[in-house]
mmCIF file with all atom_site columns, C-alpha atoms in Angstrom:
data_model
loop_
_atom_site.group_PDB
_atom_site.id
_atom_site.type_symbol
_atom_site.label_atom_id
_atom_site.label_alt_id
_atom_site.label_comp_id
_atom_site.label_asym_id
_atom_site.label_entity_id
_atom_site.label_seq_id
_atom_site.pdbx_PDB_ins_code
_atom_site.Cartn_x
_atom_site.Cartn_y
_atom_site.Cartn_z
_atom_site.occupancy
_atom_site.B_iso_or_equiv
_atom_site.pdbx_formal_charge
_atom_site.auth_seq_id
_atom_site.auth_comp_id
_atom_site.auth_asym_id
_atom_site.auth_atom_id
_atom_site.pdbx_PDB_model_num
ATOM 1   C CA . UNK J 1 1   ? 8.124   14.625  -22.607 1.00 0.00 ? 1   UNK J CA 1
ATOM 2   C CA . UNK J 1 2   ? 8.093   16.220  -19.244 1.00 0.00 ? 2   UNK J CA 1
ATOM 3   C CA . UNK J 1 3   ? 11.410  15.673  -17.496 1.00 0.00 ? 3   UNK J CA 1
ATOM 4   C CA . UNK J 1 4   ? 10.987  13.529  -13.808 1.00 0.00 ? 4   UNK J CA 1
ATOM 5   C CA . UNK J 1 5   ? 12.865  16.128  -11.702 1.00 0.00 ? 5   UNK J CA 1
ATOM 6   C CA . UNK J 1 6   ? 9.896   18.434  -12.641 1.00 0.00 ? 6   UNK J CA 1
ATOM 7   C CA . UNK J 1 7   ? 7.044   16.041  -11.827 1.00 0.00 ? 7   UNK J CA 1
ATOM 8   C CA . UNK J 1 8   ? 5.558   14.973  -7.812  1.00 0.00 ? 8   UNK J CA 1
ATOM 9   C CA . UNK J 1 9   ? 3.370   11.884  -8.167  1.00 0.00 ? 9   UNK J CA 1
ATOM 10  C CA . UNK J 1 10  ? 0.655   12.841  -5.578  1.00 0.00 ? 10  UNK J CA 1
ATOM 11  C CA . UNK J 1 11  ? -1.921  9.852   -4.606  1.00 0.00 ? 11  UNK J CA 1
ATOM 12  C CA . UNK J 1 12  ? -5.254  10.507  -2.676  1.00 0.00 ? 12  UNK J CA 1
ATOM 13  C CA . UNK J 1 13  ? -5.351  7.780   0.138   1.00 0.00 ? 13  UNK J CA 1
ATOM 14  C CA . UNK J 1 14  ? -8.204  9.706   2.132   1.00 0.00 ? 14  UNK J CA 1
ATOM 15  C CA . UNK J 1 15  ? -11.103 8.617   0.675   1.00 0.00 ? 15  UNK J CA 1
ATOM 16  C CA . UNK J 1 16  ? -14.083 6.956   3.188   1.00 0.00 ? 16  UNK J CA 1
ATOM 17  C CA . UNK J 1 17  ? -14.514 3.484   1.688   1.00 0.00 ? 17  UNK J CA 1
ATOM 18  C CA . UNK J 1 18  ? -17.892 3.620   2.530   1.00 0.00 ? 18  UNK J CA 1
ATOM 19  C CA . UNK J 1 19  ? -18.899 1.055   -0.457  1.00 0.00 ? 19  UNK J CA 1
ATOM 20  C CA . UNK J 1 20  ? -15.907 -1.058  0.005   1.00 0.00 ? 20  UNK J CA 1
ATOM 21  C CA . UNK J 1 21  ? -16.079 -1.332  3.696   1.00 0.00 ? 21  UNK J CA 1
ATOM 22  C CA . UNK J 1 22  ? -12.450 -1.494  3.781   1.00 0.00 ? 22  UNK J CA 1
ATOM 23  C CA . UNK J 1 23  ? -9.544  1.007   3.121   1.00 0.00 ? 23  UNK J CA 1
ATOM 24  C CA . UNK J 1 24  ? -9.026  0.439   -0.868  1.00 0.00 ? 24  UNK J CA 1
ATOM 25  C CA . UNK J 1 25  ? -5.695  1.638   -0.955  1.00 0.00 ? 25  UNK J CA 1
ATOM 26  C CA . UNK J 1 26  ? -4.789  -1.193  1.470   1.00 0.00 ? 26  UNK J CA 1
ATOM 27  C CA . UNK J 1 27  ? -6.604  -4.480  -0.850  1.00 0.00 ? 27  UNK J CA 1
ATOM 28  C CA . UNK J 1 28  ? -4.166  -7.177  -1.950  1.00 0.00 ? 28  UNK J CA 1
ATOM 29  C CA . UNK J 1 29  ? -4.622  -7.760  -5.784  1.00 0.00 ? 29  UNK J CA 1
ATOM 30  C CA . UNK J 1 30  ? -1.979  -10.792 -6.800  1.00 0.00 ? 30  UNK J CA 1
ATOM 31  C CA . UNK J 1 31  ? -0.121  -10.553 -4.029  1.00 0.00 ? 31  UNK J CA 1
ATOM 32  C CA . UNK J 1 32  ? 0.262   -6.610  -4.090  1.00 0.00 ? 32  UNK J CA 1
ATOM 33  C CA . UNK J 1 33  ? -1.770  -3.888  -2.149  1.00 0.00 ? 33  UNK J CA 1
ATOM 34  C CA . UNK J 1 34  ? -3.352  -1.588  -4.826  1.00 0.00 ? 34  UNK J CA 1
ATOM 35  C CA . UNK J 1 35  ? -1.210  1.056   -3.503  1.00 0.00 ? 35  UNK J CA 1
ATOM 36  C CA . UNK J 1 36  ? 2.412   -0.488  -3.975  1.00 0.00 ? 36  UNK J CA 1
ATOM 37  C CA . UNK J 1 37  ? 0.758   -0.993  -7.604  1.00 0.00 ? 37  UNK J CA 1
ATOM 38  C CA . UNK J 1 38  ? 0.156   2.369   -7.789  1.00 0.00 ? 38  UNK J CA 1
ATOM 39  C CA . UNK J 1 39  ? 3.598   3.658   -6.122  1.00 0.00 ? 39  UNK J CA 1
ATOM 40  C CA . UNK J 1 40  ? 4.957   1.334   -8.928  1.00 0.00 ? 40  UNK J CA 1
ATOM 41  C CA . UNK J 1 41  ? 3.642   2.442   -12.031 1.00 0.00 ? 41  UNK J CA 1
ATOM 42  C CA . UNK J 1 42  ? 4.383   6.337   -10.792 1.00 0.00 ? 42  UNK J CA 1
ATOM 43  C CA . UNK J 1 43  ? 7.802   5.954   -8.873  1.00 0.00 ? 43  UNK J CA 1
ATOM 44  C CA . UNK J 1 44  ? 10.212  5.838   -12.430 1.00 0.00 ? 44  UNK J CA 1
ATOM 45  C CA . UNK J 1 45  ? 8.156   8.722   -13.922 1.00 0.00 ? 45  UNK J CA 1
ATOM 46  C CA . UNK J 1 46  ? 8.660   11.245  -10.680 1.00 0.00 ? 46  UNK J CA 1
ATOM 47  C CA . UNK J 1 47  ? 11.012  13.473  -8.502  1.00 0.00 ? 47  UNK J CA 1
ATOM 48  C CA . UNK J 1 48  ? 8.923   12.247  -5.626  1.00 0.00 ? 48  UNK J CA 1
ATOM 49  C CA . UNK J 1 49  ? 5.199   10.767  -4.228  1.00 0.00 ? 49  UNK J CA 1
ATOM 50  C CA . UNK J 1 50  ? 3.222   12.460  -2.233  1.00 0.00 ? 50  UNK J CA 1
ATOM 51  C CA . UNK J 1 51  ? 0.271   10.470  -0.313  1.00 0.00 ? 51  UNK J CA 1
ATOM 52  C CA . UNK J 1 52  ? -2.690  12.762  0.692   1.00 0.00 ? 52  UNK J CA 1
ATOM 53  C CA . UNK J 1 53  ? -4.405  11.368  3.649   1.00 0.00 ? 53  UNK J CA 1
ATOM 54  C CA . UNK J 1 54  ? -5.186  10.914  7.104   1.00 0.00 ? 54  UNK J CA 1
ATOM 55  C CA . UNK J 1 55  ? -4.357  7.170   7.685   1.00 0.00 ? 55  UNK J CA 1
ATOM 56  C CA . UNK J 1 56  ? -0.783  6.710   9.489   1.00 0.00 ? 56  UNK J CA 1
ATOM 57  C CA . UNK J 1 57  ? -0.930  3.166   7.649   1.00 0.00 ? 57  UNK J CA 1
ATOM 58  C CA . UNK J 1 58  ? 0.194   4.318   4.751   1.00 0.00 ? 58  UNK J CA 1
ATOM 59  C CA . UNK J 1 59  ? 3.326   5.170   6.967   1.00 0.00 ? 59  UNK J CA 1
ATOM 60  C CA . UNK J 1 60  ? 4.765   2.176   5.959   1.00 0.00 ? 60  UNK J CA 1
ATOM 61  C CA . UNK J 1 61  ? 5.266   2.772   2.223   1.00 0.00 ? 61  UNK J CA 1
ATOM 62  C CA . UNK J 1 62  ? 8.071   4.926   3.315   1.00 0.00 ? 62  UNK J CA 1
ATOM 63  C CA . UNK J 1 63  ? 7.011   7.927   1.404   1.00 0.00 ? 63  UNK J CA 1
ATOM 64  C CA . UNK J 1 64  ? 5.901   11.529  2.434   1.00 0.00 ? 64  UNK J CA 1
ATOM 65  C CA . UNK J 1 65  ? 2.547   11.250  3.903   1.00 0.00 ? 65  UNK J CA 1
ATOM 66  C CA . UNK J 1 66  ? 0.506   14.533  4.228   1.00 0.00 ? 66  UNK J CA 1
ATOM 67  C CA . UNK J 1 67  ? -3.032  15.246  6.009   1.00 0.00 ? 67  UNK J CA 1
ATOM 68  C CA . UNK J 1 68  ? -5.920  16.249  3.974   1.00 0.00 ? 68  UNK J CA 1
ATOM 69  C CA . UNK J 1 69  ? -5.722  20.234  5.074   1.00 0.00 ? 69  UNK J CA 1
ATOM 70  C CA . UNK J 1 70  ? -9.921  20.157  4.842   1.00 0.00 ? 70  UNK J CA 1
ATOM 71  C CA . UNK J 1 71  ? -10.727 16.261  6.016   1.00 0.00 ? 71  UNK J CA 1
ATOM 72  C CA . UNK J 1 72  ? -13.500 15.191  4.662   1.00 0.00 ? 72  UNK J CA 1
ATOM 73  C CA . UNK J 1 73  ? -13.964 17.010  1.835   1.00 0.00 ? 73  UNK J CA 1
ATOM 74  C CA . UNK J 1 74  ? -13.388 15.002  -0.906  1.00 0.00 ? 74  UNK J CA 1
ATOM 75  C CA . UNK J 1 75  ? -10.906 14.522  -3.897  1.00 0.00 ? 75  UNK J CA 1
ATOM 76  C CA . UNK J 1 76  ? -10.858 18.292  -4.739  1.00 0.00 ? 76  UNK J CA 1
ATOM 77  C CA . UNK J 1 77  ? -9.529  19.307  -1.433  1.00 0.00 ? 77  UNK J CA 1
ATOM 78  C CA . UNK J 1 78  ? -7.463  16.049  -1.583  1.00 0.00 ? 78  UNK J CA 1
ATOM 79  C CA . UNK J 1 79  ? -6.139  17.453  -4.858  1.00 0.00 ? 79  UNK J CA 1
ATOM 80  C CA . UNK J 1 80  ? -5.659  20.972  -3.803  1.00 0.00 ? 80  UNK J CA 1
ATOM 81  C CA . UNK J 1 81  ? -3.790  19.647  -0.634  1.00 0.00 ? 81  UNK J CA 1
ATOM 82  C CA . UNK J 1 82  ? -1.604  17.492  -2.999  1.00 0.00 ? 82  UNK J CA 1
ATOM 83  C CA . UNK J 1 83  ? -0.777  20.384  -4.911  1.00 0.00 ? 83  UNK J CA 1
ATOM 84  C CA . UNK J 1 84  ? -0.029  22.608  -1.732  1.00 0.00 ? 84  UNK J CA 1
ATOM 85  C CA . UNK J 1 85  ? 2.661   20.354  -0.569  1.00 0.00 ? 85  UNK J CA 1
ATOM 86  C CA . UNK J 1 86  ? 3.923   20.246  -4.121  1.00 0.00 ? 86  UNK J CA 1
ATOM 87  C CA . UNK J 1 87  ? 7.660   21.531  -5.408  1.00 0.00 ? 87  UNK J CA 1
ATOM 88  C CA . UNK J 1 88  ? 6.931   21.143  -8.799  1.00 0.00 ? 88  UNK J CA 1
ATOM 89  C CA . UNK J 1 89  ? 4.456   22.638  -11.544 1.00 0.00 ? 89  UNK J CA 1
ATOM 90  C CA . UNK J 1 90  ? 3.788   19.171  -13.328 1.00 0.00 ? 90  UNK J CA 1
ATOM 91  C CA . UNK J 1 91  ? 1.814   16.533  -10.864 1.00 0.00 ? 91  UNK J CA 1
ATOM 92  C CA . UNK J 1 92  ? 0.409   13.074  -11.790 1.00 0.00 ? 92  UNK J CA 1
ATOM 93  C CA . UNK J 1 93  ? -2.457  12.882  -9.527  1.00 0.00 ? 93  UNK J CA 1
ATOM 94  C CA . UNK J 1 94  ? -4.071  9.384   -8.932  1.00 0.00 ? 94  UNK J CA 1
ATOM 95  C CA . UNK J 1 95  ? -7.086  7.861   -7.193  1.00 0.00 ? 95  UNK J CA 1
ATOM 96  C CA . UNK J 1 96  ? -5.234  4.445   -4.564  1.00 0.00 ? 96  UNK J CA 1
ATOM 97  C CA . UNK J 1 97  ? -8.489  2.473   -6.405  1.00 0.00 ? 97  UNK J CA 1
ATOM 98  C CA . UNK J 1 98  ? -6.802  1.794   -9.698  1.00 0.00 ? 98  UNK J CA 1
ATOM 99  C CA . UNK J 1 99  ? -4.611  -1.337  -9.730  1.00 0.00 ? 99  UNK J CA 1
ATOM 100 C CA . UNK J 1 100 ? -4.175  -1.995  -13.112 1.00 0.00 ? 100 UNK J CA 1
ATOM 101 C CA . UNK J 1 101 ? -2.314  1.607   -14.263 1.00 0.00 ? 101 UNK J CA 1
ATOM 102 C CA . UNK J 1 102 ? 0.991   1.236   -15.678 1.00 0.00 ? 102 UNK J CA 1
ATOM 103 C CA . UNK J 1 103 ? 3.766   3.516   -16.254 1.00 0.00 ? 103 UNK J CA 1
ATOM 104 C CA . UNK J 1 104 ? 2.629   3.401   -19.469 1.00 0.00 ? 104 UNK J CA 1
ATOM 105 C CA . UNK J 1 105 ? -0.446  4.873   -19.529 1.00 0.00 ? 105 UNK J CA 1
ATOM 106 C CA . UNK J 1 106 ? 0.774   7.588   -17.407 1.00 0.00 ? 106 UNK J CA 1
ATOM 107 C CA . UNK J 1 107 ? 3.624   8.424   -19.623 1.00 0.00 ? 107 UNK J CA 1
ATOM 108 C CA . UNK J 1 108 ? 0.705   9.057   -22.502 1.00 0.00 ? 108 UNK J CA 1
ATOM 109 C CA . UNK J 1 109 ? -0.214  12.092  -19.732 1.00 0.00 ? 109 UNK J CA 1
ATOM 110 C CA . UNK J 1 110 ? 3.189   13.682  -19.967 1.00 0.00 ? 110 UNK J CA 1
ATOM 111 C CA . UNK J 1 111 ? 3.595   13.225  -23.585 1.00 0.00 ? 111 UNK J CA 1
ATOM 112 C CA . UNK J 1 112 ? 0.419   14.741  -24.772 1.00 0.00 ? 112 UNK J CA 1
ATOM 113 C CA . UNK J 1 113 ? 1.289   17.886  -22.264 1.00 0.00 ? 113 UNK J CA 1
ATOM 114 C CA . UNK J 1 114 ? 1.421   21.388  -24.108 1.00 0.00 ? 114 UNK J CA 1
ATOM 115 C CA . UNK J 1 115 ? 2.187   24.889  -22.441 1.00 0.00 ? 115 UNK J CA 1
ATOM 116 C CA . UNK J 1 116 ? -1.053  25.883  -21.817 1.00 0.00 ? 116 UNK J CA 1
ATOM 117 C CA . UNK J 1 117 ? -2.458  22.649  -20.785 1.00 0.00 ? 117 UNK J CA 1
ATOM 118 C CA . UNK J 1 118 ? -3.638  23.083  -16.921 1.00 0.00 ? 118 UNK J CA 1
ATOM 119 C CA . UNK J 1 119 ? -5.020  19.412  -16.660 1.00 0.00 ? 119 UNK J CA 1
ATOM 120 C CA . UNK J 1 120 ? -4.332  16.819  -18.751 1.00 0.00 ? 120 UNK J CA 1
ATOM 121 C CA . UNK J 1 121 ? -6.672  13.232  -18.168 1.00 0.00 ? 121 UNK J CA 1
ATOM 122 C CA . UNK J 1 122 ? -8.226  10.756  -20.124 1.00 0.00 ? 122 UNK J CA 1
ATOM 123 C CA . UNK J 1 123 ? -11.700 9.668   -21.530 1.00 0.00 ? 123 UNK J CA 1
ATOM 124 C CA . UNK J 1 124 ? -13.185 6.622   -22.198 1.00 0.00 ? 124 UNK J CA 1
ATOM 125 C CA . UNK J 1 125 ? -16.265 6.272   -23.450 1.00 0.00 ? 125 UNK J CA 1
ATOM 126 C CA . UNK J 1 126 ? -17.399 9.988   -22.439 1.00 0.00 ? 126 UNK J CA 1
ATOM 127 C CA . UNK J 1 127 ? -16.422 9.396   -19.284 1.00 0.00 ? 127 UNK J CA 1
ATOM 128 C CA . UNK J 1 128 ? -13.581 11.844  -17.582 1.00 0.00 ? 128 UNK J CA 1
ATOM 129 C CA . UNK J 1 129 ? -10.984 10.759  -15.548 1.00 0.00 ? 129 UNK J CA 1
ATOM 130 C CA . UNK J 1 130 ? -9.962  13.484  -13.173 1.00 0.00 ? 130 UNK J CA 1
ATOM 131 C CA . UNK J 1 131 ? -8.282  10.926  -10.691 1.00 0.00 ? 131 UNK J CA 1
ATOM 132 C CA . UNK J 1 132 ? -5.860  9.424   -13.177 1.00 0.00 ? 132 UNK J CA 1
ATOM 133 C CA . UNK J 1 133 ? -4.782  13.089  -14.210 1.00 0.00 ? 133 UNK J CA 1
ATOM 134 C CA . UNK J 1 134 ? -1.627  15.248  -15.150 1.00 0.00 ? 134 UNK J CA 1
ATOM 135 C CA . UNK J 1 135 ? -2.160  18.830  -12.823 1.00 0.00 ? 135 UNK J CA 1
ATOM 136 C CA . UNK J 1 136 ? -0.086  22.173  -12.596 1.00 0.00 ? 136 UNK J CA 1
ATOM 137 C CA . UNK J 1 137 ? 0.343   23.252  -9.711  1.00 0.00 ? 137 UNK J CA 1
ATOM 138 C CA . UNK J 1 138 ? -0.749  26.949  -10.826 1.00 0.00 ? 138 UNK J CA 1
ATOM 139 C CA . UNK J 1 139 ? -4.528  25.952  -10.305 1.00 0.00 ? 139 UNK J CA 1
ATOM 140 C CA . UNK J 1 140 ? -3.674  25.667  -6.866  1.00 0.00 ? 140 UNK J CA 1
ATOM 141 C CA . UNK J 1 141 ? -5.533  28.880  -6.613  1.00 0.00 ? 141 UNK J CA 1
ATOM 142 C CA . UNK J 1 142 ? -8.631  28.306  -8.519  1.00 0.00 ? 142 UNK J CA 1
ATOM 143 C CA . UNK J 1 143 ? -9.029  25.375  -6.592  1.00 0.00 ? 143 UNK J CA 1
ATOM 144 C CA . UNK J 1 144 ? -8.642  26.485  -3.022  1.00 0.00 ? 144 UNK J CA 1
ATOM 145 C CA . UNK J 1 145 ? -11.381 29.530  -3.915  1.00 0.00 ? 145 UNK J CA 1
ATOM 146 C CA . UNK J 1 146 ? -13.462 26.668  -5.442  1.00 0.00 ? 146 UNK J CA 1
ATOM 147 C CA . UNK J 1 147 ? -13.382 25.017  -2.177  1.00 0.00 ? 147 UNK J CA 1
ATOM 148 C CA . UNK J 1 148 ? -14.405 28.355  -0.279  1.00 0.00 ? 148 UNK J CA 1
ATOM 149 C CA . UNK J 1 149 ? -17.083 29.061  -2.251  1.00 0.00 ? 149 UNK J CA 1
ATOM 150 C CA . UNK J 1 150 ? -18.190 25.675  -1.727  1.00 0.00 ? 150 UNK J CA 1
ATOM 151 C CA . UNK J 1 151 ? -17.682 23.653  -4.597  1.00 0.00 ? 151 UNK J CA 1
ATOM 152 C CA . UNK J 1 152 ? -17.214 20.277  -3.866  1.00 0.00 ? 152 UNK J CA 1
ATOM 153 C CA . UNK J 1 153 ? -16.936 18.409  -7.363  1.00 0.00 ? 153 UNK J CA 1
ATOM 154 C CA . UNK J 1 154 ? -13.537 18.307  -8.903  1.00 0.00 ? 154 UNK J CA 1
ATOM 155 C CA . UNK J 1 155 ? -14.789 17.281  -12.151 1.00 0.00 ? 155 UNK J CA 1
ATOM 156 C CA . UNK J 1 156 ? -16.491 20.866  -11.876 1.00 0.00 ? 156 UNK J CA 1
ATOM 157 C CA . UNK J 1 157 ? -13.453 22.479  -11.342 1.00 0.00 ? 157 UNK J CA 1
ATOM 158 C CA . UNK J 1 158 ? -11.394 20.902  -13.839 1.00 0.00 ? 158 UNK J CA 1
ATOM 159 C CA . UNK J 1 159 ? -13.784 21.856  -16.573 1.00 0.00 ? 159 UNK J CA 1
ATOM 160 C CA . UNK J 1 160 ? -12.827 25.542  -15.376 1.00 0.00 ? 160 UNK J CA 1
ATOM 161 C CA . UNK J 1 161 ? -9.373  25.030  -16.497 1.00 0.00 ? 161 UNK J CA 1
ATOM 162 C CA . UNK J 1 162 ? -8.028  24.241  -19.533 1.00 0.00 ? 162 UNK J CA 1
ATOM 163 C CA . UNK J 1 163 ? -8.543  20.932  -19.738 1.00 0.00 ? 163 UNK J CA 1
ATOM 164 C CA . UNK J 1 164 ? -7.064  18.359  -22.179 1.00 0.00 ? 164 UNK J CA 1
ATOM 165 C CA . UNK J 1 165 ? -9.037  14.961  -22.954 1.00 0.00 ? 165 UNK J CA 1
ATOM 166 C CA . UNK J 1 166 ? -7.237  12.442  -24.044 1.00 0.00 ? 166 UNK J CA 1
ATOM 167 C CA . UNK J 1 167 ? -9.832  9.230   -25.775 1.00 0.00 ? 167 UNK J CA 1
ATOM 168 C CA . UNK J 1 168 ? -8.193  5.716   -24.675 1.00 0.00 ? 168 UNK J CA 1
ATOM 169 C CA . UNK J 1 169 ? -9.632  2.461   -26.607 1.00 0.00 ? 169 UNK J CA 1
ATOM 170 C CA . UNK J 1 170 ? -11.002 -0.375  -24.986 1.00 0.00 ? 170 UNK J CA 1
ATOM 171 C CA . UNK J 1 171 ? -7.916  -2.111  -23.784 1.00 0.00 ? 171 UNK J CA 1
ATOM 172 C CA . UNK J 1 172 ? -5.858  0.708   -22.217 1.00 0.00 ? 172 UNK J CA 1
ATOM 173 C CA . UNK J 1 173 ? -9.568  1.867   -20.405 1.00 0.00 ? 173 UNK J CA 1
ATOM 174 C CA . UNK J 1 174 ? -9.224  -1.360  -18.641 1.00 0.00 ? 174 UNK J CA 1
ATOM 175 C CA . UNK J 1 175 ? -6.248  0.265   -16.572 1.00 0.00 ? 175 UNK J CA 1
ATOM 176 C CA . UNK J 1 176 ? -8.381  3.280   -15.510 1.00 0.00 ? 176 UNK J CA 1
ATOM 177 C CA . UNK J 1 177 ? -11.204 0.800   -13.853 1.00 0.00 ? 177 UNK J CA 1
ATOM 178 C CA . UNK J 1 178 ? -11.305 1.863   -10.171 1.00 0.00 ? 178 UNK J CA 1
ATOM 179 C CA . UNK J 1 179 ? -12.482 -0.614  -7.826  1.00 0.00 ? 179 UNK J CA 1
ATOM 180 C CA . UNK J 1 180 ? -14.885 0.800   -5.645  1.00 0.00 ? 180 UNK J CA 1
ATOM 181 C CA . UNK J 1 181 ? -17.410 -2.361  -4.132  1.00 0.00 ? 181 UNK J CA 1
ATOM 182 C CA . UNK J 1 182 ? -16.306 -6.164  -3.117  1.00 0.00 ? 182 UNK J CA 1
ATOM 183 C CA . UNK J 1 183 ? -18.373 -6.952  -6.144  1.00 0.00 ? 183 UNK J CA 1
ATOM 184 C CA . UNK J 1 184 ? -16.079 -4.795  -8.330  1.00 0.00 ? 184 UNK J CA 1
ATOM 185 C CA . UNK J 1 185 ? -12.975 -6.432  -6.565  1.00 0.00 ? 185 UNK J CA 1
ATOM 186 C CA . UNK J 1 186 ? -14.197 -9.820  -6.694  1.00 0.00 ? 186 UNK J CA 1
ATOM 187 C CA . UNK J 1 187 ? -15.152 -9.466  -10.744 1.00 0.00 ? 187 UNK J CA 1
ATOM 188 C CA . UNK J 1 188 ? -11.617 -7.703  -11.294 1.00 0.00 ? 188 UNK J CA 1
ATOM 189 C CA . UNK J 1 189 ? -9.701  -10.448 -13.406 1.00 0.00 ? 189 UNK J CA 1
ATOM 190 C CA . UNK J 1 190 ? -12.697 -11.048 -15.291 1.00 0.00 ? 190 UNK J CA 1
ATOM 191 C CA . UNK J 1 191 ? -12.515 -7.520  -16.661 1.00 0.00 ? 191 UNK J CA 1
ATOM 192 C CA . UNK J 1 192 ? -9.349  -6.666  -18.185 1.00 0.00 ? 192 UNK J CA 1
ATOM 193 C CA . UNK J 1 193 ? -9.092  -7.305  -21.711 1.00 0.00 ? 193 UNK J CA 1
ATOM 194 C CA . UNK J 1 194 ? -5.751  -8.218  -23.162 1.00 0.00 ? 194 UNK J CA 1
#
C-alpha cells in the first residue's frame, strides 16, 4: 500500500449547491458536518488535506484552504487545482457530499494502486465514481489542456487516462452515496444498509 508521506487528501468544497440550497460541505449529519466526516476518514491515510474552494468558512477546519484557480468551472478544474497545489504524486480526491466514507473504503484505493494506474475509483452498479478517486498528480497536464480546450466533464477526462475501476457490492456502495437534495439528506439513514 501507498505510504501516507506520499499521499495529499484534496477535497472539492466549491461546488454551487444549487439543489441543496445550502453549502453541503457545511450539513450536520449526527452531530458532525459532512466535512469533519470527510477530514476524518482521510486525515490517518495522508501527509496532508487540501480543501479546493472559494468559501473562507471552511477556514475553520484548520487546514490549507486553496481557491478554485478557474471559479466556476466545475469538479475538473476543482481537481486540476487540487492537484496544482499538490506535493505529492498519489492524491485521494473527494466530493464534501459523501458522509458515510470511511478510511476503509479509501484504503481499498491505495491498495488496488499499480505503477501505471493514473486514476484509481470505484463502480457500483456501472456507475463511476470520479469524486471518491485515487489521482497522480502527473495528469495535471492532461487536465489543465482539457480545461483549455474546453472540456468541462471530468468523467471525460478520466476515461483519457488510465483508469482503474474498482466494482464495490451493495453495502460498501452505501458509503459512496452523495447527498445532493434535502430529499436525499432527509432519506439518508434510511439508506445505508448494514
Amino acid at each position: 500500500m501507498i505510504q501516507s508521506e506520499d499521499i495529499t487528501g484534496i477535497i472539492l468544497v466549491g461546488g454551487k449547491s444549487s439543489r441543496m440550497g445550502v453549502d453541503k460541505g457545511l450539513l450536520y449529519y449526527k452531530g458532525e458536518h459532512f466535512i469533519s466526516t470527510i477530514i476524518n476518514a482521510v486525515k490517518p491515510l495522508v501527509k496532508e488535506i487540501i480543501l479546493v474552494g472559494n468559501n473562507p468558512a471552511y477556514d475553520r477546519f484548520d487546514l490549507k484552504r486553496v481557491e478554485d484557480l478557474m471559479p466556476d468551472s466545475g469538479p475538473l478544474a476543482a481537481v486540476y487545482t487540487g492537484l496544482t497545489h499538490s506535493n505529492t504524486q498519489h492524491n485521494l480526491v473527494l466530493s464534501c457530499d459523501v458522509p458515510l466514507i470511511t478510511p476503509f473504503l479509501l484504503e481499498i484505493l491505495l491498495k488496488e494502486w499499480t505503477p501505471g494506474d493514473e486514476v484509481v475509483q470505484f463502480s457500483t452498479n456501472g456507475k463511476k465514481t470520479p469524486l471518491v478517486a485515487l489521482y497522480q498528480k502527473s495528469i495535471q497536464d492532461l487536465l489543465d489542456e482539457q480545461i483549455k480546450a474546453g472540456e468541462r466533464k471530468l468523467s471525460t477526462v478520466v476515461e483519457m487516462c488510465k483508469t482503474k475501476s474498482l466494482a464495490v457490492g451493495k453495502a460498501l456502495a452505501s458509503q459512496l452515496k452523495n447527498i445532493n437534495t434535502p430529499d436525499e439528506f432527509r432519506k439518508l439513514d434510511h439508506e445505508i444498509e448494514y
